[in-house]
Rosetta silent file (secondary structure, phi, psi, omega in degrees, C-alpha in Angstrom):
SEQUENCE: XXXXXXXXXXXXXXXXXXXXXXXXXXXXXXXXXXXXXXXXXXXXXXXXXXXXXXXXXXXXXXXXXXXXXXXXXXXXXXXXXXXXXXXXXXXXXXXXXXXXXXXXXXXXXXXXXXXXXXXXXXXXXXXXXXXXXXXXXXXXXXXXXXXXXXXXXXXXXXXXXXXXXXXXXXXXXXXXXXXXXXXXXXXXXXXXXXXXXXXXXXXXXXXXXXXXXXXXXXXXXXXXXXXXXXXXXXXXXXXXXXXXXXXXXXXXXXXXXXXXXXXXXXXXXXXXXXXXXXXXXXXXXXXXXXXXXXXXXXXXXXXXXXXXXXXXX
SCORE:     score description
SCORE:     0.000 S_00000001
   1 L     0.000  136.417 -179.756   89.359   78.617  120.788 S_00000001
   2 L   -75.578  148.116  178.762   89.902   76.619  117.626 S_00000001
   3 L   -75.618  161.094  174.095   86.982   74.814  116.041 S_00000001
   4 H   -60.230  -37.986  179.339   86.767   71.025  115.793 S_00000001
   5 H   -62.978  -33.963  177.794   86.999   71.440  112.030 S_00000001
   6 H   -63.543  -42.265  178.367   90.301   73.252  112.455 S_00000001
   7 H   -63.876  -42.942 -179.642   91.740   70.282  114.356 S_00000001
   8 H   -67.388  -39.293  179.888   90.474   67.843  111.729 S_00000001
   9 H   -67.972  -40.594  176.559   91.747   69.987  108.873 S_00000001
  10 H   -58.041  -43.772  179.543   95.155   70.327  110.514 S_00000001
  11 H   -65.965  -40.513  179.098   95.365   66.524  110.778 S_00000001
  12 H   -61.287  -46.786  179.558   94.276   66.089  107.164 S_00000001
  13 H   -63.889  -40.258 -179.683   96.945   68.468  105.877 S_00000001
  14 H   -60.139  -42.424 -177.525   99.565   66.824  108.076 S_00000001
  15 H   -78.032  -33.234 -172.013   98.789   63.384  106.625 S_00000001
  16 H   -92.787  -26.504 -170.082   98.222   64.451  103.028 S_00000001
  17 H  -115.663  -45.405 -169.211  100.818   67.162  102.417 S_00000001
  18 H   -59.689  -41.100 -179.135  103.721   67.200  104.865 S_00000001
  19 L   -65.682  -37.391 -178.188  105.144   63.811  103.867 S_00000001
  20 L   -68.983  -27.999 -177.648  105.028   64.671  100.166 S_00000001
  21 L   -95.081   10.512 -173.428  106.953   67.907  100.707 S_00000001
  22 L   -83.912  -17.720 -176.119  109.647   66.362  102.885 S_00000001
  23 L   -93.766 -154.916  179.121  112.138   65.380  100.182 S_00000001
  24 L   -69.534  163.391 -177.132  114.061   67.242   97.543 S_00000001
  25 L   -75.753  111.406  171.668  112.345   69.913   95.465 S_00000001
  26 L  -111.278   98.933 -171.193  110.495   68.274   92.582 S_00000001
  27 H   -58.493  -46.738 -177.485  108.822   71.273   90.985 S_00000001
  28 H   -65.694  -37.483  178.031  106.415   69.324   88.818 S_00000001
  29 H   -65.202  -41.324  178.249  105.397   67.054   91.703 S_00000001
  30 H   -64.236  -42.540  179.116  104.714   70.073   93.920 S_00000001
  31 H   -62.358  -42.670  178.314  102.679   71.712   91.160 S_00000001
  32 H   -63.586  -39.288 -178.980  100.605   68.551   90.673 S_00000001
  33 H   -63.287  -43.638  179.527  100.026   68.270   94.414 S_00000001
  34 H   -69.442  -35.402  178.117   98.712   71.820   94.678 S_00000001
  35 H   -62.221  -37.413 -179.108   96.544   71.383   91.585 S_00000001
  36 H   -72.142  -18.911 -174.307   94.863   68.366   93.193 S_00000001
  37 L   -90.790   18.241 -176.026   94.149   70.347   96.352 S_00000001
  38 L   -66.162  136.486  176.049   91.724   72.773   94.696 S_00000001
  39 L   -99.882  161.245  179.957   88.697   73.807   96.779 S_00000001
  40 L   -65.381  150.163  177.946   85.309   74.813   95.336 S_00000001
  41 L   -80.638  145.847  177.022   84.809   78.394   94.186 S_00000001
  42 L   -61.257  143.892  179.347   82.336   80.578   96.096 S_00000001
  43 L   -72.447  154.681  175.050   78.894   80.801   94.502 S_00000001
  44 L    79.573   15.951 -178.616   77.692   84.003   92.888 S_00000001
  45 E  -120.557  136.780  175.169   81.108   85.081   91.602 S_00000001
  46 E   -98.493  130.652  176.115   82.182   85.534   87.990 S_00000001
  47 E  -116.546  130.279 -178.589   85.734   84.598   87.064 S_00000001
  48 E  -143.387  140.545  177.858   87.120   85.712   83.742 S_00000001
  49 E   -63.129  150.022  178.552   90.599   85.746   82.189 S_00000001
  50 E  -161.180  177.156  176.991   92.191   89.153   81.837 S_00000001
  51 E  -134.473  137.271  179.521   95.405   91.092   81.551 S_00000001
  52 E  -137.138  119.507 -177.419   96.563   93.925   83.778 S_00000001
  53 L    63.245   28.073 -178.596   99.749   95.844   83.080 S_00000001
  54 L    81.596    3.445 -177.734  100.629   93.239   80.474 S_00000001
  55 E  -105.895  125.574  178.796  100.405   90.437   83.045 S_00000001
  56 E   -71.428  157.443  179.020   97.858   87.658   82.479 S_00000001
  57 E   177.333 -149.054 -174.189   95.571   86.611   85.270 S_00000001
  58 E  -145.292  131.802  172.173   91.985   86.421   86.335 S_00000001
  59 E   -88.023  145.108  172.253   89.324   88.896   87.389 S_00000001
  60 E  -132.602  129.657  177.269   86.802   87.955   90.073 S_00000001
  61 E  -155.972  156.954 -179.574   83.703   89.997   90.796 S_00000001
  62 E  -110.794  150.358  177.736   80.154   89.544   92.020 S_00000001
  63 L    84.129 -157.267 -176.885   76.977   90.935   90.507 S_00000001
  64 L  -101.879  166.761  175.944   76.688   92.704   87.187 S_00000001
  65 L   113.400 -169.340 -176.141   79.017   95.076   85.398 S_00000001
  66 L  -104.670  132.643 -177.330   82.577   95.114   84.163 S_00000001
  67 L   -67.729  -25.652 -176.274   85.407   93.745   86.302 S_00000001
  68 L   -81.058   -5.772  174.862   87.898   96.352   85.117 S_00000001
  69 L    71.212    3.660 -173.297   85.764   99.150   86.506 S_00000001
  70 L   -91.848  -23.899 -174.091   86.348  101.251   83.420 S_00000001
  71 L  -117.870  -31.216 -174.694   83.038  101.045   81.565 S_00000001
  72 L  -120.755  123.444  177.959   80.313   99.964   83.954 S_00000001
  73 L    49.005   56.899 -176.269   79.643  101.614   87.293 S_00000001
  74 L   -61.192  136.313  173.334   83.166  103.049   87.613 S_00000001
  75 L    80.766   -4.081 -176.572   84.457  103.406   91.115 S_00000001
  76 L   -78.759  -24.007  178.021   81.556  101.666   92.811 S_00000001
  77 L  -116.381  127.198  178.493   83.596   98.609   93.739 S_00000001
  78 L   -66.409  149.280 -176.514   87.001   98.966   95.388 S_00000001
  79 E   -97.126  140.914 -179.118   89.885   97.299   93.562 S_00000001
  80 E  -135.149  127.433  171.237   92.047   94.581   95.091 S_00000001
  81 E   -97.686  118.226 -179.824   95.194   92.984   93.703 S_00000001
  82 E  -109.441  126.387 -177.637   95.558   89.477   95.158 S_00000001
  83 E  -108.871  115.242 -173.454   98.937   87.723   94.912 S_00000001
  84 L   -75.416  158.387  174.626   98.727   83.962   95.337 S_00000001
  85 L   -86.899 -165.730 -178.622  101.096   81.738   97.267 S_00000001
  86 L   128.390   19.790  175.329  102.830   78.565   96.141 S_00000001
  87 L    65.534   22.622 -179.066  106.462   78.906   97.183 S_00000001
  88 L    69.386   -2.315 -175.339  107.267   81.041   94.119 S_00000001
  89 L  -121.935   -7.980 -171.206  107.184   77.851   92.012 S_00000001
  90 L  -146.192  175.368  175.858  103.547   76.714   91.951 S_00000001
  91 L    77.994  175.901 -172.073   99.831   77.594   92.009 S_00000001
  92 L  -161.732  171.241  175.311   97.760   80.011   89.960 S_00000001
  93 L   -59.746  -37.971 -178.026   94.875   82.448   90.088 S_00000001
  94 L   -61.347  -44.416 -178.794   92.495   79.567   89.338 S_00000001
  95 L   -63.642  -27.696 -175.654   93.572   77.577   92.397 S_00000001
  96 L   -93.292   16.515  177.901   93.040   80.656   94.562 S_00000001
  97 H   -58.733  -33.407  176.084   89.415   81.225   93.564 S_00000001
  98 H   -56.269  -35.810 -179.092   88.170   80.366   97.083 S_00000001
  99 H   -83.239  -50.858 -179.184   90.019   83.433   98.360 S_00000001
 100 H   -64.171  -34.989  178.503   89.570   85.829   95.445 S_00000001
 101 H   -66.455  -37.899  178.823   85.934   84.776   95.164 S_00000001
 102 H   -69.327  -37.714  173.755   85.221   85.530   98.795 S_00000001
 103 H   -63.503  -37.551  177.304   86.802   88.960   98.444 S_00000001
 104 H   -63.522  -41.762  178.050   84.636   89.473   95.355 S_00000001
 105 H   -65.381  -22.922  176.519   81.521   88.551   97.343 S_00000001
 106 L   -82.753    0.565  173.532   82.614   91.160   99.891 S_00000001
 107 L   107.528    8.433 -179.306   82.333   93.794   97.158 S_00000001
 108 L   -95.150  149.144  162.394   85.817   93.988   95.640 S_00000001
 109 E   -88.812  114.050 -171.935   86.900   93.887   92.015 S_00000001
 110 E  -111.098  130.762  169.210   89.747   91.408   92.360 S_00000001
 111 E  -117.327  126.713  176.397   92.562   90.770   89.931 S_00000001
 112 E  -113.674  108.376 -178.681   94.873   87.831   90.623 S_00000001
 113 E   -75.133  142.299  168.465   97.914   87.852   88.323 S_00000001
 114 L   -89.579   74.535 -177.982   99.476   84.650   87.068 S_00000001
 115 L   -64.812  157.546 -177.878  102.921   86.038   87.696 S_00000001
 116 L   -65.806  140.726 -175.019  105.889   84.166   86.282 S_00000001
 117 L  -106.473  149.007  170.173  107.077   81.233   88.366 S_00000001
 118 L   -81.504  160.784    2.609  110.517   79.907   89.226 S_00000001
 119 L   -83.970   -7.808  179.839  112.654   78.069   88.349 S_00000001
 120 L   -61.751  -35.306 -177.950  111.799   78.920   84.746 S_00000001
 121 L  -133.012   84.704 -177.093  111.555   82.595   85.696 S_00000001
 122 L   -74.100  175.798  175.186  113.546   83.312   88.873 S_00000001
 123 L   -48.701  136.231   10.318  113.720   86.536   90.868 S_00000001
 124 L  -101.391   24.640 -173.728  112.998   89.320   90.029 S_00000001
 125 H   -56.165  -47.651 -177.947  110.464   88.151   87.399 S_00000001
 126 H   -64.202  -40.300  177.920  107.572   87.700   89.860 S_00000001
 127 H   -62.363  -42.853  178.773  108.275   91.061   91.531 S_00000001
 128 H   -61.738  -43.233 -179.552  108.312   92.764   88.130 S_00000001
 129 H   -65.417  -45.266 -178.903  104.995   91.188   87.144 S_00000001
 130 H   -65.009  -38.566  177.902  103.270   92.058   90.416 S_00000001
 131 H   -66.169  -40.272  178.077  104.567   95.632   90.252 S_00000001
 132 H   -63.576  -42.997  178.546  103.358   95.985   86.653 S_00000001
 133 H   -65.297  -41.979  178.164   99.900   94.724   87.591 S_00000001
 134 H   -62.279  -42.094 -179.688   99.795   97.036   90.611 S_00000001
 135 H   -57.090  -45.483 -179.051  100.845  100.016   88.492 S_00000001
 136 H   -68.206  -40.182 -179.406   97.961   99.438   86.083 S_00000001
 137 H   -68.449  -40.284 -178.751   95.400   98.867   88.840 S_00000001
 138 H   -65.420  -24.676  177.892   96.499  101.947   90.797 S_00000001
 139 L   -68.523  -19.221  179.650   95.946  104.081   87.692 S_00000001
 140 L   -82.662  -12.735 -178.882   92.226  103.281   87.976 S_00000001
 141 L   135.512 -176.115 -178.596   92.022  104.846   91.429 S_00000001
 142 L   -55.459  138.789 -177.453   92.596  103.945   95.080 S_00000001
 143 E  -148.736  169.249 -179.605   93.183  100.236   95.543 S_00000001
 144 E  -128.552  171.995 -170.745   94.373   97.688   98.077 S_00000001
 145 E  -136.551  145.970  175.778   96.681   94.707   98.064 S_00000001
 146 E  -152.653  158.960  178.043   96.650   91.233   99.592 S_00000001
 147 E  -175.737  160.556  179.973   98.588   87.993   99.401 S_00000001
 148 E  -126.315  146.373  173.330   99.491   84.828  101.245 S_00000001
 149 L    55.961 -119.725  174.460  102.771   83.020  101.861 S_00000001
 150 H   -59.898  -33.667  176.563  104.997   83.695   98.828 S_00000001
 151 H   -68.096  -31.009  173.362  102.256   86.047   97.663 S_00000001
 152 H   -67.305  -39.168  173.052  102.510   87.916  100.950 S_00000001
 153 H   -57.975  -47.076 -178.282  106.224   88.264  100.291 S_00000001
 154 H   -68.471  -31.786  176.019  105.451   89.600   96.814 S_00000001
 155 H   -62.730  -44.945  177.867  102.830   91.993   98.194 S_00000001
 156 H   -65.598  -40.924  177.717  105.458   93.549  100.448 S_00000001
 157 H   -62.911  -34.648  178.221  107.983   93.592   97.598 S_00000001
 158 H   -66.198  -40.333  176.016  105.388   95.348   95.439 S_00000001
 159 H   -63.439  -42.602  179.125  104.959   98.077   98.045 S_00000001
 160 H   -59.980  -45.155 -179.971  108.742   98.444   98.235 S_00000001
 161 H   -68.598  -40.751  178.914  108.986   98.777   94.447 S_00000001
 162 H   -60.858  -41.593  178.266  106.004  101.130   94.220 S_00000001
 163 H   -64.337  -42.897 -179.737  107.618  103.406   96.794 S_00000001
 164 H   -63.474  -36.989 -176.596  110.960  103.302   94.960 S_00000001
 165 H   -88.406   -1.888 -179.471  109.326  104.130   91.635 S_00000001
 166 L    74.402   25.501  179.703  107.133  106.895   93.035 S_00000001
 167 L   -86.678  160.573  173.080  103.903  105.001   92.303 S_00000001
 168 L   -59.341  139.319  177.090  100.726  105.269   94.374 S_00000001
 169 L   -89.973  155.979  173.387  100.859  102.962   97.364 S_00000001
 170 L   -59.340  148.224  173.839   98.014  100.654   98.365 S_00000001
 171 L   -64.007  -29.220  178.050   95.594  102.147  100.839 S_00000001
 172 E  -167.136  165.768  177.733   96.266   99.025  102.919 S_00000001
 173 E  -137.826  137.624  175.301   97.586   95.489  102.589 S_00000001
 174 E  -109.801  127.335 -174.405   96.343   92.194  104.033 S_00000001
 175 E  -123.633  123.905  178.222   98.987   89.516  104.506 S_00000001
 176 E  -107.267  110.589  179.267   98.265   85.884  105.301 S_00000001
 177 L    47.420   53.520 -177.162  101.330   84.049  106.697 S_00000001
 178 L   -68.375  143.095  171.796  103.761   86.067  104.570 S_00000001
 179 L   -85.621  106.822 -173.436  107.273   84.749  103.996 S_00000001
 180 L  -107.796  -12.201 -176.047  109.303   87.767  105.034 S_00000001
 181 L  -136.048   93.100 -179.350  112.780   86.321  105.695 S_00000001
 182 L   -80.930   -0.595  170.968  114.197   84.034  103.014 S_00000001
 183 L   -76.037  -27.814  175.333  117.500   83.970  104.881 S_00000001
 184 L    89.530   41.649 -175.651  115.728   81.741  107.409 S_00000001
 185 L  -101.110   -1.904 -176.309  116.360   83.476  110.743 S_00000001
 186 L   -72.114  131.303 -178.060  112.902   83.265  112.340 S_00000001
 187 L   -56.807  -31.716 -177.640  112.918   81.203  115.564 S_00000001
 188 H   -66.653  -16.960  172.686  109.671   79.419  114.629 S_00000001
 189 H   -58.489  -29.996  178.452  111.522   77.644  111.804 S_00000001
 190 H   -96.642  -48.449 -172.044  113.009   75.568  114.627 S_00000001
 191 H   -71.470  -25.698 -179.916  110.444   75.698  117.409 S_00000001
 192 L  -106.053   15.219 -177.263  107.469   74.869  115.172 S_00000001
 193 L   -56.318  -37.836  179.149  109.245   72.302  113.011 S_00000001
 194 L   -90.424  -26.164 -175.646  107.094   69.456  114.339 S_00000001
 195 L   -79.049  -29.593 -178.277  103.932   71.435  114.989 S_00000001
 196 L   -65.017  128.428 -175.510  103.553   72.806  111.458 S_00000001
 197 L   -79.862  -17.876 -172.707  101.109   70.584  109.558 S_00000001
 198 L  -109.745  -43.076 -169.664  102.391   71.389  106.074 S_00000001
 199 L  -118.330  143.302  159.174  106.119   72.136  106.028 S_00000001
 200 L   -92.613  146.337 -178.071  109.331   70.845  107.464 S_00000001
 201 H   -54.544  -43.343 -177.415  111.876   73.660  107.823 S_00000001
 202 H   -67.091  -33.488  178.422  114.365   72.005  105.478 S_00000001
 203 H   -68.502  -40.880 -179.844  111.689   71.458  102.826 S_00000001
 204 H   -65.014  -42.823 -177.488  110.590   75.076  102.966 S_00000001
 205 H   -70.877  -20.266  176.138  114.120   76.404  102.696 S_00000001
 206 H   -70.620  -15.400  177.825  114.761   74.185   99.664 S_00000001
 207 H   -78.528  -14.881 -174.183  112.258   76.313   97.774 S_00000001
 208 H   -72.189  -50.043 -177.326  114.470   79.389   98.105 S_00000001
 209 H   -57.861  -40.618  177.769  117.380   78.590   95.731 S_00000001
 210 H   -61.790  -31.164  178.950  115.155   77.874   92.686 S_00000001
 211 H   -76.072  -42.847 -173.915  113.496   81.249   93.222 S_00000001
 212 H   -78.238  -37.382 -178.333  116.669   83.251   93.857 S_00000001
 213 L    49.869   43.248  176.935  118.934   81.652   91.234 S_00000001
 214 L    94.831   -4.783  178.656  121.919   83.257   92.930 S_00000001
 215 L   -70.239  160.935 -177.139  120.298   86.564   93.933 S_00000001
 216 L   -74.347  118.713  179.256  121.044   88.042   97.352 S_00000001
 217 L   -67.309  -14.193  177.503  118.518   86.750   99.936 S_00000001
 218 L   -86.730   -3.383  173.394  119.088   89.967  101.930 S_00000001
 219 L   -59.506  128.298 -178.306  117.657   92.087   99.104 S_00000001
 220 L   -58.200  -24.608  176.384  114.540   93.707  100.642 S_00000001
 221 L   -75.718  -13.114  175.607  112.512   92.609   97.610 S_00000001
 222 L   -98.663  -49.104  178.143  113.437   89.025   98.545 S_00000001
 223 L  -119.281   89.056 -175.427  113.342   89.326  102.337 S_00000001
 224 H   -59.402  -17.038  176.397  111.038   92.266  103.134 S_00000001
 225 H   -61.743  -19.227  179.280  112.060   92.087  106.791 S_00000001
 226 H   -83.254   -9.253 -173.392  115.226   93.860  105.580 S_00000001
 227 L   -79.174  156.334  165.856  113.269   96.833  104.195 S_00000001
 228 L   -77.802  114.452 -174.492  112.795  100.266  105.711 S_00000001
 229 L   -91.485    4.186  178.978  109.075  100.072  106.494 S_00000001
 230 L   -59.151  134.155  178.364  108.617  103.774  107.166 S_00000001
 231 L    83.367    2.168  177.537  105.675  105.134  105.222 S_00000001
 232 L   -66.265  152.618  175.899  104.129  101.736  104.559 S_00000001
 233 L   -71.138  167.013  175.774  100.334  101.581  104.384 S_00000001
 234 E   -55.914  142.733 -176.898   98.343   99.999  107.217 S_00000001
 235 E  -120.966  140.862  166.140   98.850   96.254  107.415 S_00000001
 236 E  -114.026  130.311 -178.012   96.656   93.372  108.503 S_00000001
 237 E  -128.141  123.324  174.305   98.585   90.186  109.272 S_00000001
 238 E  -118.184  134.006 -179.468   97.018   86.784  109.964 S_00000001
 239 E  -149.998  155.555  176.997   99.178   83.772  110.799 S_00000001
 240 E   -88.250  141.569 -177.782   98.813   80.383  112.464 S_00000001
 241 L   -63.744  -27.489 -176.670  100.361   79.795  115.875 S_00000001
 242 L   -92.861   -3.163 -174.431  101.794   76.436  114.767 S_00000001
 243 L   -72.788  145.228  172.857  103.314   77.593  111.475 S_00000001
 244 L   -70.859  -17.640  175.507  107.041   77.602  110.940 S_00000001
 245 L   -89.491    6.430 -177.225  106.450   80.977  109.257 S_00000001
 246 H   -53.989  -47.488 -174.217  104.770   82.394  112.378 S_00000001
 247 H   -77.174  -15.629  167.892  107.744   84.492  113.395 S_00000001
 248 H   -59.750  -38.273  177.671  108.182   85.837  109.869 S_00000001
 249 H   -74.352  -47.771 -176.141  104.877   87.578  110.615 S_00000001
 250 H   -60.841  -43.438 -179.979  105.608   88.472  114.221 S_00000001
 251 H   -66.742  -38.765  176.969  108.989   90.011  113.375 S_00000001
 252 H   -61.790  -44.540 -179.725  107.479   91.968  110.482 S_00000001
 253 H   -61.028  -44.825  179.996  104.752   93.325  112.766 S_00000001
 254 H   -61.345  -42.965 -178.929  107.276   94.381  115.386 S_00000001
 255 H   -69.572  -38.651  179.800  109.418   96.170  112.819 S_00000001
 256 H   -65.523  -43.790  178.836  106.437   97.837  111.168 S_00000001
 257 H   -62.719  -39.572  178.173  105.094   99.127  114.468 S_00000001
 258 H   -62.676  -26.786  178.528  108.525  100.466  115.359 S_00000001
 259 L   -89.362    4.116  177.741  108.415  102.391  112.060 S_00000001
 260 L    85.705   16.127 -179.609  105.031  103.891  112.915 S_00000001
 261 L   -88.029  128.724  174.377  102.957  101.681  110.607 S_00000001
 262 L   -66.072  129.448 -177.419   99.455  100.788  111.869 S_00000001
 263 E  -134.814  136.887  175.442   99.251   96.997  112.114 S_00000001
 264 E  -116.326  108.835 -176.805   96.418   94.620  112.983 S_00000001
 265 E  -110.007  132.588  170.087   97.812   91.187  113.930 S_00000001
 266 E  -129.181  128.763  175.704   95.812   88.051  114.667 S_00000001
 267 E  -105.502  115.799 -176.809   97.450   84.738  115.557 S_00000001
 268 E   -92.234  131.297  176.526   95.058   81.844  114.912 S_00000001
 269 L   -74.638  150.699  168.434   95.470   78.634  116.946 S_00000001
 270 L    72.909  -44.723 -169.437   95.739   75.176  115.332 S_00000001
 271 L   -56.754  142.897  177.921   95.101   76.148  111.688 S_00000001
 272 L   -83.690  172.174  178.175   97.703   75.063  109.090 S_00000001
 273 L   -54.733  140.648  176.770   99.414   77.225  106.511 S_00000001
 274 L    61.422   32.913 -178.563   97.128   78.717  103.830 S_00000001
 275 H   -65.069  -18.279 -179.911   94.013   77.745  105.765 S_00000001
 276 H   -61.482  -24.908  178.950   92.079   80.558  104.037 S_00000001
 277 H   -63.577  -22.457 -177.907   91.757   78.324  100.964 S_00000001
 278 H   -92.455   36.120 -175.743   89.377   76.106  102.965 S_00000001
 279 L   -63.501  -20.788 -179.439   86.753   78.844  103.332 S_00000001
 280 L   -74.196  -18.280 -175.882   84.014   76.430  102.227 S_00000001
 281 L  -128.256  -16.884 -168.718   84.523   74.217  105.292 S_00000001
 282 L  -113.354  116.903 -179.977   86.571   76.080  107.881 S_00000001
 283 H   -61.611  -32.548  178.090   85.090   78.822  110.086 S_00000001
 284 H   -65.047  -32.084  177.630   88.566   80.185  110.804 S_00000001
 285 H   -68.141  -44.488  178.536   89.089   80.693  107.066 S_00000001
 286 H   -64.840  -38.210  179.311   85.864   82.666  106.733 S_00000001
 287 H   -64.046  -41.693 -179.711   86.746   84.689  109.833 S_00000001
 288 H   -65.391  -49.610 -176.491   90.159   85.545  108.410 S_00000001
 289 H   -68.352  -41.134  179.797   88.916   86.517  104.950 S_00000001
 290 H   -67.911  -37.772  176.871   85.887   88.448  106.161 S_00000001
 291 H   -65.326  -39.663  177.596   87.994   90.326  108.692 S_00000001
 292 H   -65.512  -39.396  179.517   90.530   91.191  106.006 S_00000001
 293 H   -62.646  -41.693  178.141   87.763   92.376  103.684 S_00000001
 294 H   -63.788  -45.283  179.064   86.395   94.717  106.338 S_00000001
 295 H   -58.358  -48.235 -176.897   89.894   96.051  107.078 S_00000001
 296 H   -69.245  -39.450  179.846   90.645   96.683  103.395 S_00000001
 297 H   -64.189  -42.365  178.107   87.276   98.238  102.608 S_00000001
 298 H   -59.902  -39.812 -178.685   87.606  100.686  105.470 S_00000001
 299 H   -68.961  -44.055 -176.628   91.036  101.673  104.203 S_00000001
 300 H   -71.461  -23.715  176.188   90.039  102.134  100.573 S_00000001
 301 L   -88.722    5.748  176.359   87.053  104.199  101.607 S_00000001
 302 L    59.565   37.016  174.866   89.446  106.391  103.626 S_00000001
 303 L   -69.701  154.094  177.373   87.674  105.709  106.892 S_00000001
 304 L   -55.972  139.006 -178.886   89.457  106.979  110.018 S_00000001
 305 L   -63.999  135.517  177.379   92.186  104.573  111.060 S_00000001
 306 L   -83.791  176.993 -179.566   91.193  102.277  113.875 S_00000001
 307 L   -70.364  150.235  172.846   93.369  101.348  116.830 S_00000001
 308 L   -70.320  129.938 -175.681   96.316   99.048  116.413 S_00000001
 309 E  -130.199  159.311  171.242   95.267   95.715  117.800 S_00000001
 310 E  -141.381  134.617 -174.709   96.680   92.315  118.520 S_00000001
 311 E  -144.876  160.754  168.091   94.532   89.314  119.178 S_00000001
 312 E  -113.706  120.930 -174.046   94.480   85.571  119.421 S_00000001
 313 L   -68.210    0.000    0.000   91.545   84.205  117.426 S_00000001
């Protein structure tokens, strides 16, 4: 059952965001809107600028020591690469501190890259940056991967590229409402058009051309639903029941399971897209992030794989 706060938050997002995103793509307006929507950072976490694989970004970690794990207490904290959302055109590591900070409080060394954004830097720039950051992090030892929305898309694209290049794969990946089909074939784009608190289908699909700049939307690095998922690491997928991207997750889960990939899917009622950012006020956000942290920690510590589950939160 959804909390009262989830209902109130859904209404707030519907009134504050959906109308602003209903028109044509104004990149600067969208960037300003997301900048204004910043939530407080979790207490007890240090955030510091850094570079990983030549890609700028931000480290987040709790307690004492070095965030890069190379000089102080090496290997004691598992490493996590977090790829932020923002429709490939907006947001930053700083805006995503509520999420990276909560993972840091759960014991991870988190690096969030400020990958290059479209339209100034269209596909494949973001994929290249995320792959470069992953390559550098994986050289430090076993690590995990997470991302939301466009960042969930990039997390899957990073796994695809790592596999192609013969790089170490993440021990596991946590995906929050990933955009997996930029062709736009998921049924929920139509059936949840009115229920989604943040996006109209036409507004969401208008974000695709600035990112692709003429690239093929069927490229698996663009639409990971097109990829061969055999050999993928275990996946955790959280999505909202009302999201127009719901079936991007559901279809990915079905395809991954058919390929023999262990998948843990939870469909949360009521909550709007990117609800994890509201971890300071929303119990569903804390439940999602804490559950993902447990899933990822078990994987990076090479614990025996648990059963494949599906639940409604």
